[in-house]
Coordinates of C-alpha atoms and ligand atoms in Angstrom, one line a residue:
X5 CA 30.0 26.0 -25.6
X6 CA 28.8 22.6 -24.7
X7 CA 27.2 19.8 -26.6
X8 CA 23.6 18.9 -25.9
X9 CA 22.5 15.6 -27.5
X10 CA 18.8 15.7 -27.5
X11 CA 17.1 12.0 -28.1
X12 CA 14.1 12.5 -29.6
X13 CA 11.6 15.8 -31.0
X14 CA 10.8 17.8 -28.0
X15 CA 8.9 21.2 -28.7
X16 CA 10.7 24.1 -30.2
X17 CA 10.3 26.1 -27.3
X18 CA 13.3 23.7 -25.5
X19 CA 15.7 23.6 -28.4
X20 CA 15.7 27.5 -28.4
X21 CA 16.8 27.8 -24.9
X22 CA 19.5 25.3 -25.5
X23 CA 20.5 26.6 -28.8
X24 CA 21.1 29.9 -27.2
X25 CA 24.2 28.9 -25.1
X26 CA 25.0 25.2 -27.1
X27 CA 25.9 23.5 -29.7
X28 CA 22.2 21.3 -30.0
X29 CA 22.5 17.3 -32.0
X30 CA 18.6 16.9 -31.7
X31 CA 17.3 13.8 -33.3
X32 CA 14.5 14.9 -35.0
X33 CA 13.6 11.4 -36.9
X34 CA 9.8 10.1 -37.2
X35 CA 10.6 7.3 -35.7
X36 CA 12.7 6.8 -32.3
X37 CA 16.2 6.9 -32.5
X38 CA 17.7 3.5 -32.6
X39 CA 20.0 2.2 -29.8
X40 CA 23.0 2.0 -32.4
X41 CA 22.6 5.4 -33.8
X42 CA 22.4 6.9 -30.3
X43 CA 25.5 5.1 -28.7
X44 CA 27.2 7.0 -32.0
X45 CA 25.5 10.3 -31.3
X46 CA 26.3 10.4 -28.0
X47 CA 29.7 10.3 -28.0
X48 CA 31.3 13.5 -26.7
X49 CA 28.0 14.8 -25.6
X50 CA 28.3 17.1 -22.3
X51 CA 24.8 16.8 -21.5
X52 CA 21.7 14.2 -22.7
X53 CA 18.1 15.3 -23.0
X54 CA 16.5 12.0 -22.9
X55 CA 12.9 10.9 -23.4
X56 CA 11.4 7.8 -21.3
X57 CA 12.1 5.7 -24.4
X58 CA 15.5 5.4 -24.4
X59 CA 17.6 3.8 -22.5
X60 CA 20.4 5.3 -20.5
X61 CA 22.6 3.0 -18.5
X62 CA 26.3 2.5 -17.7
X63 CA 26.8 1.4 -21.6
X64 CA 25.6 4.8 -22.8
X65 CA 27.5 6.6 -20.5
X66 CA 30.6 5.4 -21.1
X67 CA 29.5 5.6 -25.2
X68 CA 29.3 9.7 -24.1
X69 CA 32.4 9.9 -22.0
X70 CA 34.4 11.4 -19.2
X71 CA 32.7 15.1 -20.2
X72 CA 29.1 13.7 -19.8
X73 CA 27.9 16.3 -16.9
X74 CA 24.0 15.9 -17.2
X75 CA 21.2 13.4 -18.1
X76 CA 17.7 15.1 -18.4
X77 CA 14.7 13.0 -18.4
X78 CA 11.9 14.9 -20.1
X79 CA 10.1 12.6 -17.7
X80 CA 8.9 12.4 -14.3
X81 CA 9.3 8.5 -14.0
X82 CA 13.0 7.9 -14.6
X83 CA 12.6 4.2 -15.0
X84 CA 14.7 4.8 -17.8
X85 CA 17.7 5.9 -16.2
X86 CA 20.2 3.8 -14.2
X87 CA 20.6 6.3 -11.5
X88 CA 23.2 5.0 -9.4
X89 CA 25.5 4.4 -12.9
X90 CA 25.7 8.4 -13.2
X91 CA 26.0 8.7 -9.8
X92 CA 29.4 6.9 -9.9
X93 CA 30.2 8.3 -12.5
X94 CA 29.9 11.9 -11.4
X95 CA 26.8 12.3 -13.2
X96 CA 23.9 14.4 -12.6
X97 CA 20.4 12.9 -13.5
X98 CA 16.9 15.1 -13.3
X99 CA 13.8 14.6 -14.2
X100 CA 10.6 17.0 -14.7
X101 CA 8.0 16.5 -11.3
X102 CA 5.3 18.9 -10.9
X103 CA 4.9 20.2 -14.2
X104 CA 2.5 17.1 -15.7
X105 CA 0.6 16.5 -12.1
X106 CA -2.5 17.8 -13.6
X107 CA -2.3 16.8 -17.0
X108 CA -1.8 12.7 -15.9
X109 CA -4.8 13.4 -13.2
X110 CA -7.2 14.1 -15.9
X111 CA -6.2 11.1 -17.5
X112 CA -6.3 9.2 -14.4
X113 CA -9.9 10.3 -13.9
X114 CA -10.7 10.3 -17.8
X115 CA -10.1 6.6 -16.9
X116 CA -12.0 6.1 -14.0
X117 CA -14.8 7.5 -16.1
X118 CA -14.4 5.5 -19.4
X119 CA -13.7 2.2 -16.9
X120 CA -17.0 2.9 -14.9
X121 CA -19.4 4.1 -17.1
X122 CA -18.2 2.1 -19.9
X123 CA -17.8 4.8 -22.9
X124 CA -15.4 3.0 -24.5
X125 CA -17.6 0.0 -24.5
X126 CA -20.5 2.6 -26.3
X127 CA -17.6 3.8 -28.5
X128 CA -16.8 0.5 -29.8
X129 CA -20.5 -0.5 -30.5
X130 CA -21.7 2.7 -31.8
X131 CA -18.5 2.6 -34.5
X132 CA -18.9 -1.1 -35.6
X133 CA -22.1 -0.5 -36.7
X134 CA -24.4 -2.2 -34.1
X135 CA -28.0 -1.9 -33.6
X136 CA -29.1 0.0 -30.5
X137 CA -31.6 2.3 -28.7
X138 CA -31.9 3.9 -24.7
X139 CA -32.8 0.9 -23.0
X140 CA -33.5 0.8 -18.7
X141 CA -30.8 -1.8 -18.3
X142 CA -28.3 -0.5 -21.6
X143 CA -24.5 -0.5 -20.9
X144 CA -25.1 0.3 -16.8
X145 CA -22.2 1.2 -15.1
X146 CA -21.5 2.3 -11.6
X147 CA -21.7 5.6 -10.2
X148 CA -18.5 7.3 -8.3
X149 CA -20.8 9.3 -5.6
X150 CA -20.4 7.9 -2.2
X151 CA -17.4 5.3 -3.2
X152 CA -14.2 4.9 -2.1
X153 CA -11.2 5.7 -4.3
X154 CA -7.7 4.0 -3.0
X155 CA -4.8 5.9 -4.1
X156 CA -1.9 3.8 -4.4
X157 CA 0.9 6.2 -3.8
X158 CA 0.0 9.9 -2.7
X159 CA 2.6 11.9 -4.2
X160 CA 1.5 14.8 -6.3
X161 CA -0.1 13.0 -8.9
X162 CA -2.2 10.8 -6.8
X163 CA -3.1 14.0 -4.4
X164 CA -4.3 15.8 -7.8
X165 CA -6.3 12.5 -8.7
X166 CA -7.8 12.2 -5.2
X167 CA -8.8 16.3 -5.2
X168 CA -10.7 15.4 -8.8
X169 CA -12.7 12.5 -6.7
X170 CA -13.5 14.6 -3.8
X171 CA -15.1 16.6 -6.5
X172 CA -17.0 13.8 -7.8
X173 CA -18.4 12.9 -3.9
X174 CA -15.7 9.8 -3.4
X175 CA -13.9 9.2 0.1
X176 CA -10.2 8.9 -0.4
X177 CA -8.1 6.8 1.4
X178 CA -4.5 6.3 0.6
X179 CA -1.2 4.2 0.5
X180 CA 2.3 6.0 1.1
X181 CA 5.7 5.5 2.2
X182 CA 4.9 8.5 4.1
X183 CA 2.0 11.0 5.7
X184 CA 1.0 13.4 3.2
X185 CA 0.7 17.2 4.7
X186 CA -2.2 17.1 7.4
X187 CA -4.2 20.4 5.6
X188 CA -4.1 18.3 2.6
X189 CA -5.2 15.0 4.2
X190 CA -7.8 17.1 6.1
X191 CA -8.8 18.4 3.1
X192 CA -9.3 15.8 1.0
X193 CA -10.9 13.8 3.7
X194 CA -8.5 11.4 2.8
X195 CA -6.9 8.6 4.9
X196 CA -3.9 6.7 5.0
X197 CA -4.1 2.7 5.4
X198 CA -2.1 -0.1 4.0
X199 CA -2.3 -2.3 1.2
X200 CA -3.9 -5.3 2.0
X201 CA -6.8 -2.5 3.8
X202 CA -7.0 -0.8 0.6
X203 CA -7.1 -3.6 -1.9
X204 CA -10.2 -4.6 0.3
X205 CA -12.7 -1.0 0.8
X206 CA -11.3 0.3 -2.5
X207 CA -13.9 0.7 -5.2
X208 CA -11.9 2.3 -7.9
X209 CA -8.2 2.0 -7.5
X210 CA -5.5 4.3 -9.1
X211 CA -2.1 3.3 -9.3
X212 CA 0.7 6.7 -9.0
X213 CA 3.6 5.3 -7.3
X214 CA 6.8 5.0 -9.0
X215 CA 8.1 1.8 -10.7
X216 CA 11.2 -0.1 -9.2
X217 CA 12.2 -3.1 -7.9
X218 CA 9.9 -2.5 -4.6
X219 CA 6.7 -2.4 -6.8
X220 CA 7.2 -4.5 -9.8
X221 CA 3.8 -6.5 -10.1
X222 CA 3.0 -4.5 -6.8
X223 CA -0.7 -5.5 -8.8
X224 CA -0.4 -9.5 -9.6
X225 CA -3.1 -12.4 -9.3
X226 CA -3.6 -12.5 -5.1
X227 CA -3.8 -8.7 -4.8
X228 CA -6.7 -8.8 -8.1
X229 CA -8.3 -11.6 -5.9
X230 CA -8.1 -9.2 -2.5
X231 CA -10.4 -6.7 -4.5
X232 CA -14.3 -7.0 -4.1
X233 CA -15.5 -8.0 -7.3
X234 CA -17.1 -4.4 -8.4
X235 CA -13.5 -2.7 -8.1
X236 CA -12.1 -1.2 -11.0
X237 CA -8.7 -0.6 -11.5
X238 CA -6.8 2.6 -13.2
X239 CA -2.8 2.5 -13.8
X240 CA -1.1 5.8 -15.2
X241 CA 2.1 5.3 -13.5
X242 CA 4.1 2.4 -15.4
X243 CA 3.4 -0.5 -17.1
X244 CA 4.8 -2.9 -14.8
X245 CA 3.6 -2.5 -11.7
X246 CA 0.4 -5.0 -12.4
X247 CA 1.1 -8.2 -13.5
X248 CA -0.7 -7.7 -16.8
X249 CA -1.6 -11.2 -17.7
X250 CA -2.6 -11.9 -14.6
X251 CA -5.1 -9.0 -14.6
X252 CA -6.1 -10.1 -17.6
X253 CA -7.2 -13.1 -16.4
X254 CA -9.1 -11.4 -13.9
X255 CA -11.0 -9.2 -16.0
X256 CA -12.0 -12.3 -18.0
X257 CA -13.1 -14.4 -15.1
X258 CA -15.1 -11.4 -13.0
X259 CA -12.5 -10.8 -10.3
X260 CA -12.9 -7.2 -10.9
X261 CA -15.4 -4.9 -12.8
X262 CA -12.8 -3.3 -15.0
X263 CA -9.7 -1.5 -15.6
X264 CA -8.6 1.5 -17.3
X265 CA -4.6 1.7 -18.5
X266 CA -2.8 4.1 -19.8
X267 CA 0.4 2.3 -19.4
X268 CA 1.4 -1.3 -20.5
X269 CA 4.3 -3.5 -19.1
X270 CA 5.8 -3.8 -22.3
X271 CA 5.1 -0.6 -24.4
X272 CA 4.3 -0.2 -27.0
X273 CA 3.4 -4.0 -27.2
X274 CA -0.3 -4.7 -25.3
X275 CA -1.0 -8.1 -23.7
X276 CA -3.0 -9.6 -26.2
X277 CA -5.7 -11.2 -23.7
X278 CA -6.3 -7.9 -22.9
X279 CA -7.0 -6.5 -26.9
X280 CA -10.3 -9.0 -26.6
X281 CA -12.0 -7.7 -23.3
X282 CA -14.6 -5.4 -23.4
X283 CA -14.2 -4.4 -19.7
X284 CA -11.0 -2.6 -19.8
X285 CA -10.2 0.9 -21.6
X286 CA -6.7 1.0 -23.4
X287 CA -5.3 4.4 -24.3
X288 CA -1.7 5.1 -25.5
X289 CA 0.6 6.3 -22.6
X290 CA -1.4 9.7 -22.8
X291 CA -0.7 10.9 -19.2
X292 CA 1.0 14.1 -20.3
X293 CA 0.4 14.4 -23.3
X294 CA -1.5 18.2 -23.7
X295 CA 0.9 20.7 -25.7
X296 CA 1.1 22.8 -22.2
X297 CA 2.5 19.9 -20.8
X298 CA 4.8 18.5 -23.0
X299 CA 6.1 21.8 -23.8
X300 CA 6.7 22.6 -20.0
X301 CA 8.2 19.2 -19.6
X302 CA 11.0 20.0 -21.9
X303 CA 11.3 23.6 -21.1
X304 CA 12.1 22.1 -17.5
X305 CA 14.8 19.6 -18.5
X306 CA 16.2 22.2 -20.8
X307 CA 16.0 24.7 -17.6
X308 CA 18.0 21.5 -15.8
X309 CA 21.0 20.8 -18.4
X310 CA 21.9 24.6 -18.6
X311 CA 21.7 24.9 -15.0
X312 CA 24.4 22.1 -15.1
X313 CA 25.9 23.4 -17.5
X314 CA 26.9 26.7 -15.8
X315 CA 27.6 25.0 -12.7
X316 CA 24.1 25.4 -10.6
X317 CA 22.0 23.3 -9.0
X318 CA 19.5 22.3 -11.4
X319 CA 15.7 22.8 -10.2
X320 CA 14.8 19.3 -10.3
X321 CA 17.7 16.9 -9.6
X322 CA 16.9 13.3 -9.0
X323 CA 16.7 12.0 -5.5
Ligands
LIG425 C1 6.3 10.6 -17.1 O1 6.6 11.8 -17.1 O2 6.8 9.8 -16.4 C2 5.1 10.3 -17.9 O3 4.9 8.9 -18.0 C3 5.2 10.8 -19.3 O4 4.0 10.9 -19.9

């Protein structure tokens, strides 16, 4: 029997599989587990269930020890994990792709609602009280039919996202390290151009590619500027691939129509410029967060550590 040290609550579901061949140290606090008390917990562990807000780098392997066979992100971004630190150390690292593609699609297009018909701007005025009544030229937005969504990394999430504006009449074009599958391109009417060319014919942009060094502030102040002035911008992925006070500052000054985030460069903190504007929607890193989801999240990185575990390949590794 191995030791599982799970880092935060993750549904019951998860815990049962893992209880049923390990030992389980699940932190189960309100709050999230502090960095001391996990460097303690750790220690010995043969296998860490981690969620996206902790932390796992060389320190907290080495706090786990030689035994440490597995790191499972209940996750698909793994910004989290230093990678190439359990790689050298013999460690495997997975995370959980395909299970929350259409759960964060809703929320990207949830977005691209609220951001272009601006229902959390008639949220916030119905709920502090103001005076209203159906006027011809009351809270317009913009309509989606016949606009062009730019989908800024076309992996699953951003295929799922583009499939949801199809539906909704938009032309797709996309940015990718790579060709997505012709039938689906063909399907989606979608096309495949560069940045610079999306930034440009892009009337609603959603941001799905991963975070790392290669797309920190991928978003800053001269790609807000490339954008016509009617764009309006979604991010779901992470937090720091737009330069958040320089969008800001763009949202303020008219650069772009608005912005819908569901993800913040320093979470939980927001950029305060941002808390003022009425042209940007702000929800709380919801992107997965149904009980399908989640559950199937966890049930996937629990499916990962035993298959590690017992000396398989897990479904999902990393990379
Ligand atoms: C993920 O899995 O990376 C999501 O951000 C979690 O909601």
């Amino acid at each position: 029997m191995s030791r599982v040290v799970v880092t935060g609550r993750v549904p019951e579901a998860a815990l049962e599989k893992l209880r049923a061949e390990h030992e389980v140290d699940a932190w189960t606090g309100p709050e999230s587990i502090g960095r001391e008390e996990l460097l303690r917990r750790v220690a010995g562990a043969d296998a860490i269930l981690s969620l996206l807000t902790e932390r796992v780098d060389g320190e907290l392997l080495d706090a786990a020890g030689p035994q440490l066979k597995v790191v499972s992100n209940v996750a698909v971004g793994y910004d989290n994990i230093d990678v190439r630190a359990c790689t050298a150390r013999g460690i495997v690292a997975t995370n959980t792709p395909g299970v929350l593609t259409e759960a964060t699609a809703d929320i990207a297009f949830g977005l691209i609602l609220m951001a272009t018909r601006r229902l959390g701007e008639g949220e916030r005025l119905i709920r502090a009280g103001q005076p209203w009544k159906w006027g011809m030229f009351f809270l317009l937005g913009s309509s989606l039919q016949g606009k062009t969504l730019g989908v800024v990394g076309m992996g699953g999430i951003g295929q799922a996202t583009a499939r949801r504006a199809k539906a909704f009449g938009m032309d797709i074009v996309y940015q990718s390290r790579s060709e997505i599958d012709s039938a689906i391109a063909a399907e989606l009417g979608a096309r495949r151009v560069d940045l610079d060319e999306l930034l440009t014919v892009s009337d609603v942009i959603s941001l799905h590619c991963p975070y790392g060094p290669n797309t920190h502030h991928l978003i800053g102040a001269e790609q807000l500027s490339a954008m016509k002035s009617s764009t309006y911008l979604v991010n779901t992925a992470r937090g720091p691939i737009v330069n958040e006070a320089a969008l800001a500052a763009a949202l303020r000054e008219g650069v772009i129509a608005g912005a819908g985030l569901d993800v913040f460069e320093k979470e939980p903190t927001v950029h305060p410029d941002l808390l003022d504007l009425e042209n940007v929607t702000l929800v709380p890193h919801l992107g997965s967060a149904t009980i399908e989801t989640r559950t199937a999240m966890a049930v996937l990185a629990a499916d990962n550590t035993l298959a590690v575990l017992r000396g398989e390949q897990p479904p999902t590794p990393i990379g």
